[in-house]
JSON list of C-alpha atoms in Angstrom, two decimals:
[
{"chain": "A", "resi": 1, "resn": "MET", "atom": "CA", "xyz": [13.94, -1.20, -23.08]},
{"chain": "A", "resi": 2, "resn": "ALA", "atom": "CA", "xyz": [13.78, 2.16, -24.82]},
{"chain": "A", "resi": 3, "resn": "THR", "atom": "CA", "xyz": [16.22, 4.86, -23.84]},
{"chain": "A", "resi": 4, "resn": "HIS", "atom": "CA", "xyz": [15.12, 8.42, -23.49]},
{"chain": "A", "resi": 5, "resn": "ALA", "atom": "CA", "xyz": [17.21, 11.28, -24.77]},
{"chain": "A", "resi": 6, "resn": "LYS", "atom": "CA", "xyz": [18.07, 13.81, -22.12]},
{"chain": "A", "resi": 7, "resn": "PRO", "atom": "CA", "xyz": [16.10, 16.99, -22.80]},
{"chain": "A", "resi": 8, "resn": "GLU", "atom": "CA", "xyz": [18.05, 20.16, -23.42]},
{"chain": "A", "resi": 9, "resn": "PHE", "atom": "CA", "xyz": [15.63, 22.07, -21.23]},
{"chain": "A", "resi": 10, "resn": "ARG", "atom": "CA", "xyz": [14.65, 20.76, -17.81]},
{"chain": "A", "resi": 11, "resn": "PRO", "atom": "CA", "xyz": [11.64, 22.36, -16.08]},
{"chain": "A", "resi": 12, "resn": "LYS", "atom": "CA", "xyz": [12.53, 24.23, -12.89]},
{"chain": "A", "resi": 13, "resn": "VAL", "atom": "CA", "xyz": [9.17, 23.54, -11.31]},
{"chain": "A", "resi": 14, "resn": "GLN", "atom": "CA", "xyz": [8.95, 19.83, -10.56]},
{"chain": "A", "resi": 15, "resn": "PRO", "atom": "CA", "xyz": [6.65, 17.69, -8.42]},
{"chain": "A", "resi": 16, "resn": "HIS", "atom": "CA", "xyz": [7.92, 17.52, -4.85]},
{"chain": "A", "resi": 17, "resn": "ARG", "atom": "CA", "xyz": [5.75, 14.77, -3.32]},
{"chain": "A", "resi": 18, "resn": "ILE", "atom": "CA", "xyz": [2.86, 12.43, -3.97]},
{"chain": "A", "resi": 19, "resn": "ASP", "atom": "CA", "xyz": [-0.33, 14.11, -2.76]},
{"chain": "A", "resi": 20, "resn": "GLU", "atom": "CA", "xyz": [-2.95, 11.44, -3.40]},
{"chain": "A", "resi": 21, "resn": "VAL", "atom": "CA", "xyz": [-3.20, 7.85, -4.60]},
{"chain": "A", "resi": 22, "resn": "VAL", "atom": "CA", "xyz": [-6.58, 6.60, -5.85]},
{"chain": "A", "resi": 23, "resn": "LEU", "atom": "CA", "xyz": [-7.49, 2.91, -6.02]},
{"chain": "A", "resi": 24, "resn": "GLY", "atom": "CA", "xyz": [-10.62, 1.57, -7.70]},
{"chain": "A", "resi": 25, "resn": "VAL", "atom": "CA", "xyz": [-12.33, -1.01, -5.48]},
{"chain": "A", "resi": 26, "resn": "SER", "atom": "CA", "xyz": [-15.14, -3.49, -6.03]},
{"chain": "A", "resi": 27, "resn": "ASP", "atom": "CA", "xyz": [-16.72, -3.31, -2.54]},
{"chain": "A", "resi": 28, "resn": "LEU", "atom": "CA", "xyz": [-16.24, -0.01, -0.73]},
{"chain": "A", "resi": 29, "resn": "GLU", "atom": "CA", "xyz": [-17.64, -1.21, 2.63]},
{"chain": "A", "resi": 30, "resn": "LYS", "atom": "CA", "xyz": [-15.37, -4.26, 2.66]},
{"chain": "A", "resi": 31, "resn": "SER", "atom": "CA", "xyz": [-12.34, -2.15, 1.71]},
{"chain": "A", "resi": 32, "resn": "LEU", "atom": "CA", "xyz": [-13.16, 0.51, 4.33]},
{"chain": "A", "resi": 33, "resn": "SER", "atom": "CA", "xyz": [-13.30, -2.16, 7.03]},
{"chain": "A", "resi": 34, "resn": "PHE", "atom": "CA", "xyz": [-10.05, -3.75, 5.84]},
{"chain": "A", "resi": 35, "resn": "TYR", "atom": "CA", "xyz": [-8.05, -0.50, 5.74]},
{"chain": "A", "resi": 36, "resn": "GLN", "atom": "CA", "xyz": [-9.54, 1.13, 8.84]},
{"chain": "A", "resi": 37, "resn": "ASP", "atom": "CA", "xyz": [-10.26, -1.74, 11.22]},
{"chain": "A", "resi": 38, "resn": "SER", "atom": "CA", "xyz": [-7.63, -4.28, 10.20]},
{"chain": "A", "resi": 39, "resn": "LEU", "atom": "CA", "xyz": [-4.72, -2.04, 9.19]},
{"chain": "A", "resi": 40, "resn": "GLY", "atom": "CA", "xyz": [-5.34, 1.06, 11.31]},
{"chain": "A", "resi": 41, "resn": "PHE", "atom": "CA", "xyz": [-5.67, 3.69, 8.57]},
{"chain": "A", "resi": 42, "resn": "GLU", "atom": "CA", "xyz": [-7.09, 7.05, 9.71]},
{"chain": "A", "resi": 43, "resn": "VAL", "atom": "CA", "xyz": [-10.32, 8.01, 7.92]},
{"chain": "A", "resi": 44, "resn": "GLU", "atom": "CA", "xyz": [-10.67, 11.62, 6.76]},
{"chain": "A", "resi": 45, "resn": "VAL", "atom": "CA", "xyz": [-13.88, 11.40, 4.70]},
{"chain": "A", "resi": 46, "resn": "VAL", "atom": "CA", "xyz": [-16.48, 8.72, 3.98]},
{"chain": "A", "resi": 47, "resn": "GLU", "atom": "CA", "xyz": [-18.84, 9.35, 1.07]},
{"chain": "A", "resi": 48, "resn": "THR", "atom": "CA", "xyz": [-21.21, 7.11, -0.88]},
{"chain": "A", "resi": 49, "resn": "ASP", "atom": "CA", "xyz": [-18.69, 6.28, -3.59]},
{"chain": "A", "resi": 50, "resn": "ARG", "atom": "CA", "xyz": [-15.32, 6.98, -1.96]},
{"chain": "A", "resi": 51, "resn": "VAL", "atom": "CA", "xyz": [-13.31, 6.90, 1.25]},
{"chain": "A", "resi": 52, "resn": "VAL", "atom": "CA", "xyz": [-10.32, 9.15, 1.96]},
{"chain": "A", "resi": 53, "resn": "PHE", "atom": "CA", "xyz": [-7.59, 8.12, 4.42]},
{"chain": "A", "resi": 54, "resn": "ASN", "atom": "CA", "xyz": [-4.85, 10.34, 5.85]},
{"chain": "A", "resi": 55, "resn": "VAL", "atom": "CA", "xyz": [-1.45, 8.73, 5.37]},
{"chain": "A", "resi": 56, "resn": "GLY", "atom": "CA", "xyz": [1.25, 11.08, 6.62]},
{"chain": "A", "resi": 57, "resn": "ASN", "atom": "CA", "xyz": [1.29, 14.07, 4.26]},
{"chain": "A", "resi": 58, "resn": "ALA", "atom": "CA", "xyz": [-0.68, 12.26, 1.57]},
{"chain": "A", "resi": 59, "resn": "ARG", "atom": "CA", "xyz": [-4.12, 10.74, 1.06]},
{"chain": "A", "resi": 60, "resn": "LEU", "atom": "CA", "xyz": [-5.15, 7.28, -0.01]},
{"chain": "A", "resi": 61, "resn": "VAL", "atom": "CA", "xyz": [-8.53, 7.33, -1.76]},
{"chain": "A", "resi": 62, "resn": "LEU", "atom": "CA", "xyz": [-10.65, 4.25, -2.38]},
{"chain": "A", "resi": 63, "resn": "GLU", "atom": "CA", "xyz": [-13.27, 4.77, -5.08]},
{"chain": "A", "resi": 64, "resn": "SER", "atom": "CA", "xyz": [-16.14, 2.44, -5.76]},
{"chain": "A", "resi": 65, "resn": "LEU", "atom": "CA", "xyz": [-16.16, 1.95, -9.50]},
{"chain": "A", "resi": 66, "resn": "PRO", "atom": "CA", "xyz": [-18.79, 0.13, -11.54]},
{"chain": "A", "resi": 67, "resn": "ASP", "atom": "CA", "xyz": [-17.79, -3.29, -12.87]},
{"chain": "A", "resi": 68, "resn": "GLY", "atom": "CA", "xyz": [-15.94, -2.96, -16.12]},
{"chain": "A", "resi": 69, "resn": "GLN", "atom": "CA", "xyz": [-14.20, 0.32, -15.27]},
{"chain": "A", "resi": 70, "resn": "VAL", "atom": "CA", "xyz": [-11.37, -1.31, -13.31]},
{"chain": "A", "resi": 71, "resn": "PRO", "atom": "CA", "xyz": [-9.11, -3.62, -15.31]},
{"chain": "A", "resi": 72, "resn": "GLU", "atom": "CA", "xyz": [-9.09, -7.29, -14.35]},
{"chain": "A", "resi": 73, "resn": "PRO", "atom": "CA", "xyz": [-7.38, -8.72, -12.49]},
{"chain": "A", "resi": 74, "resn": "ARG", "atom": "CA", "xyz": [-7.64, -5.83, -10.06]},
{"chain": "A", "resi": 75, "resn": "GLY", "atom": "CA", "xyz": [-4.50, -4.83, -8.23]},
{"chain": "A", "resi": 76, "resn": "GLN", "atom": "CA", "xyz": [-2.11, -6.31, -10.78]},
{"chain": "A", "resi": 77, "resn": "GLY", "atom": "CA", "xyz": [1.10, -4.31, -11.03]},
{"chain": "A", "resi": 78, "resn": "VAL", "atom": "CA", "xyz": [0.27, -2.02, -8.08]},
{"chain": "A", "resi": 79, "resn": "ARG", "atom": "CA", "xyz": [2.49, -2.08, -4.99]},
{"chain": "A", "resi": 80, "resn": "LEU", "atom": "CA", "xyz": [2.16, 0.53, -2.26]},
{"chain": "A", "resi": 81, "resn": "TYR", "atom": "CA", "xyz": [4.78, 0.87, 0.48]},
{"chain": "A", "resi": 82, "resn": "PHE", "atom": "CA", "xyz": [3.82, 2.37, 3.84]},
{"chain": "A", "resi": 83, "resn": "ALA", "atom": "CA", "xyz": [6.33, 3.40, 6.49]},
{"chain": "A", "resi": 84, "resn": "VAL", "atom": "CA", "xyz": [5.38, 2.45, 10.06]},
{"chain": "A", "resi": 85, "resn": "HIS", "atom": "CA", "xyz": [7.20, 3.28, 13.31]},
{"chain": "A", "resi": 86, "resn": "ASP", "atom": "CA", "xyz": [6.83, -0.26, 14.69]},
{"chain": "A", "resi": 87, "resn": "VAL", "atom": "CA", "xyz": [6.59, -2.90, 11.97]},
{"chain": "A", "resi": 88, "resn": "HIS", "atom": "CA", "xyz": [6.41, -5.77, 14.50]},
{"chain": "A", "resi": 89, "resn": "GLY", "atom": "CA", "xyz": [3.54, -4.10, 16.36]},
{"chain": "A", "resi": 90, "resn": "HIS", "atom": "CA", "xyz": [1.71, -3.37, 13.11]},
{"chain": "A", "resi": 91, "resn": "PHE", "atom": "CA", "xyz": [2.30, -6.93, 11.89]},
{"chain": "A", "resi": 92, "resn": "HIS", "atom": "CA", "xyz": [0.85, -8.51, 15.04]},
{"chain": "A", "resi": 93, "resn": "GLN", "atom": "CA", "xyz": [-2.06, -6.06, 15.21]},
{"chain": "A", "resi": 94, "resn": "ALA", "atom": "CA", "xyz": [-2.98, -6.80, 11.59]},
{"chain": "A", "resi": 95, "resn": "ARG", "atom": "CA", "xyz": [-2.69, -10.55, 12.14]},
{"chain": "A", "resi": 96, "resn": "GLU", "atom": "CA", "xyz": [-4.92, -10.35, 15.24]},
{"chain": "A", "resi": 97, "resn": "MET", "atom": "CA", "xyz": [-7.52, -8.60, 13.07]},
{"chain": "A", "resi": 98, "resn": "GLY", "atom": "CA", "xyz": [-7.51, -11.50, 10.60]},
{"chain": "A", "resi": 99, "resn": "VAL", "atom": "CA", "xyz": [-5.11, -10.11, 7.99]},
{"chain": "A", "resi": 100, "resn": "THR", "atom": "CA", "xyz": [-2.78, -12.69, 6.41]},
{"chain": "A", "resi": 101, "resn": "PRO", "atom": "CA", "xyz": [0.84, -11.44, 6.42]},
{"chain": "A", "resi": 102, "resn": "LEU", "atom": "CA", "xyz": [2.77, -12.47, 3.32]},
{"chain": "A", "resi": 103, "resn": "ASP", "atom": "CA", "xyz": [6.43, -12.66, 2.35]},
{"chain": "A", "resi": 104, "resn": "PRO", "atom": "CA", "xyz": [7.47, -9.39, 0.67]},
{"chain": "A", "resi": 105, "resn": "ASN", "atom": "CA", "xyz": [10.04, -11.23, -1.47]},
{"chain": "A", "resi": 106, "resn": "GLU", "atom": "CA", "xyz": [7.55, -13.61, -3.05]},
{"chain": "A", "resi": 107, "resn": "THR", "atom": "CA", "xyz": [4.80, -12.89, -5.57]},
{"chain": "A", "resi": 108, "resn": "GLY", "atom": "CA", "xyz": [2.55, -15.72, -4.47]},
{"chain": "A", "resi": 109, "resn": "PHE", "atom": "CA", "xyz": [0.66, -16.52, -1.30]},
{"chain": "A", "resi": 110, "resn": "VAL", "atom": "CA", "xyz": [3.67, -17.28, 0.96]},
{"chain": "A", "resi": 111, "resn": "LEU", "atom": "CA", "xyz": [2.92, -16.75, 4.67]},
{"chain": "A", "resi": 112, "resn": "VAL", "atom": "CA", "xyz": [5.41, -15.30, 7.15]},
{"chain": "A", "resi": 113, "resn": "GLU", "atom": "CA", "xyz": [5.52, -15.52, 10.95]},
{"chain": "A", "resi": 114, "resn": "GLU", "atom": "CA", "xyz": [7.40, -12.23, 11.41]},
{"chain": "A", "resi": 115, "resn": "PRO", "atom": "CA", "xyz": [8.35, -9.24, 9.23]},
{"chain": "A", "resi": 116, "resn": "VAL", "atom": "CA", "xyz": [11.28, -9.99, 6.91]},
{"chain": "A", "resi": 117, "resn": "THR", "atom": "CA", "xyz": [14.61, -8.19, 7.35]},
{"chain": "A", "resi": 118, "resn": "GLN", "atom": "CA", "xyz": [15.86, -6.96, 3.99]},
{"chain": "A", "resi": 119, "resn": "PRO", "atom": "CA", "xyz": [19.57, -6.43, 3.26]},
{"chain": "A", "resi": 120, "resn": "TRP", "atom": "CA", "xyz": [18.82, -2.93, 1.92]},
{"chain": "A", "resi": 121, "resn": "GLY", "atom": "CA", "xyz": [17.78, -1.60, 5.34]},
{"chain": "A", "resi": 122, "resn": "TYR", "atom": "CA", "xyz": [14.09, -2.35, 5.85]},
{"chain": "A", "resi": 123, "resn": "ARG", "atom": "CA", "xyz": [12.08, -4.81, 7.90]},
{"chain": "A", "resi": 124, "resn": "GLU", "atom": "CA", "xyz": [8.77, -5.38, 6.11]},
{"chain": "A", "resi": 125, "resn": "TYR", "atom": "CA", "xyz": [5.83, -7.58, 5.31]},
{"chain": "A", "resi": 126, "resn": "ARG", "atom": "CA", "xyz": [3.15, -7.63, 2.63]},
{"chain": "A", "resi": 127, "resn": "VAL", "atom": "CA", "xyz": [-0.63, -8.01, 2.58]},
{"chain": "A", "resi": 128, "resn": "GLU", "atom": "CA", "xyz": [-3.19, -8.18, -0.19]},
{"chain": "A", "resi": 129, "resn": "ASP", "atom": "CA", "xyz": [-6.26, -5.99, 0.09]},
{"chain": "A", "resi": 130, "resn": "PRO", "atom": "CA", "xyz": [-9.71, -7.32, -0.94]},
{"chain": "A", "resi": 131, "resn": "ASP", "atom": "CA", "xyz": [-9.08, -6.26, -4.57]},
{"chain": "A", "resi": 132, "resn": "GLY", "atom": "CA", "xyz": [-5.60, -7.74, -4.82]},
{"chain": "A", "resi": 133, "resn": "TYR", "atom": "CA", "xyz": [-3.59, -4.54, -4.33]},
{"chain": "A", "resi": 134, "resn": "GLN", "atom": "CA", "xyz": [-0.19, -5.33, -2.79]},
{"chain": "A", "resi": 135, "resn": "LEU", "atom": "CA", "xyz": [0.46, -3.33, 0.39]},
{"chain": "A", "resi": 136, "resn": "PHE", "atom": "CA", "xyz": [3.86, -3.37, 2.04]},
{"chain": "A", "resi": 137, "resn": "PHE", "atom": "CA", "xyz": [4.44, -2.16, 5.60]},
{"chain": "A", "resi": 138, "resn": "ARG", "atom": "CA", "xyz": [8.03, -1.38, 6.47]},
{"chain": "A", "resi": 139, "resn": "GLN", "atom": "CA", "xyz": [10.33, 0.14, 9.02]},
{"chain": "A", "resi": 140, "resn": "LYS", "atom": "CA", "xyz": [13.79, 1.53, 8.30]},
{"chain": "A", "resi": 141, "resn": "ILE", "atom": "CA", "xyz": [16.50, -0.34, 10.21]},
{"chain": "A", "resi": 142, "resn": "GLU", "atom": "CA", "xyz": [20.26, -0.15, 10.65]},
{"chain": "A", "resi": 143, "resn": "VAL", "atom": "CA", "xyz": [22.12, -2.48, 8.30]},
{"chain": "A", "resi": 144, "resn": "MET", "atom": "CA", "xyz": [25.02, -4.32, 9.92]},
{"chain": "A", "resi": 145, "resn": "GLU", "atom": "CA", "xyz": [28.03, -4.70, 7.66]}
]
């Protein structure tokens, strides 16, 4: 791994939050249904080639891109983590809507019956969207020592 030399000058104006994340999708209607109906995302805008969701102080944008513009396999290397107030409630709601909850500690298709408690202070689970993007839903918890 390359090391980076520390710059002598550090900019005083730095980014302070993520404003928008854009994902290229193969089927906008299918993705809209998955995010809105199955996962409970709040829609801000629906257009012919994109959907914008409100996620806290940021936006998640799904853009319909022509075949060939999105690298295959889609979703590889992308993991998005979403904070929820009630991870158990979200988990069961998603499962009732037909979403398959997966183990957040595994890279393959390993099912879980409940969100997984992590030693670093989160209870979470993972799903794959229709294009293979990895979505994690988590709730901060107290860690017992």
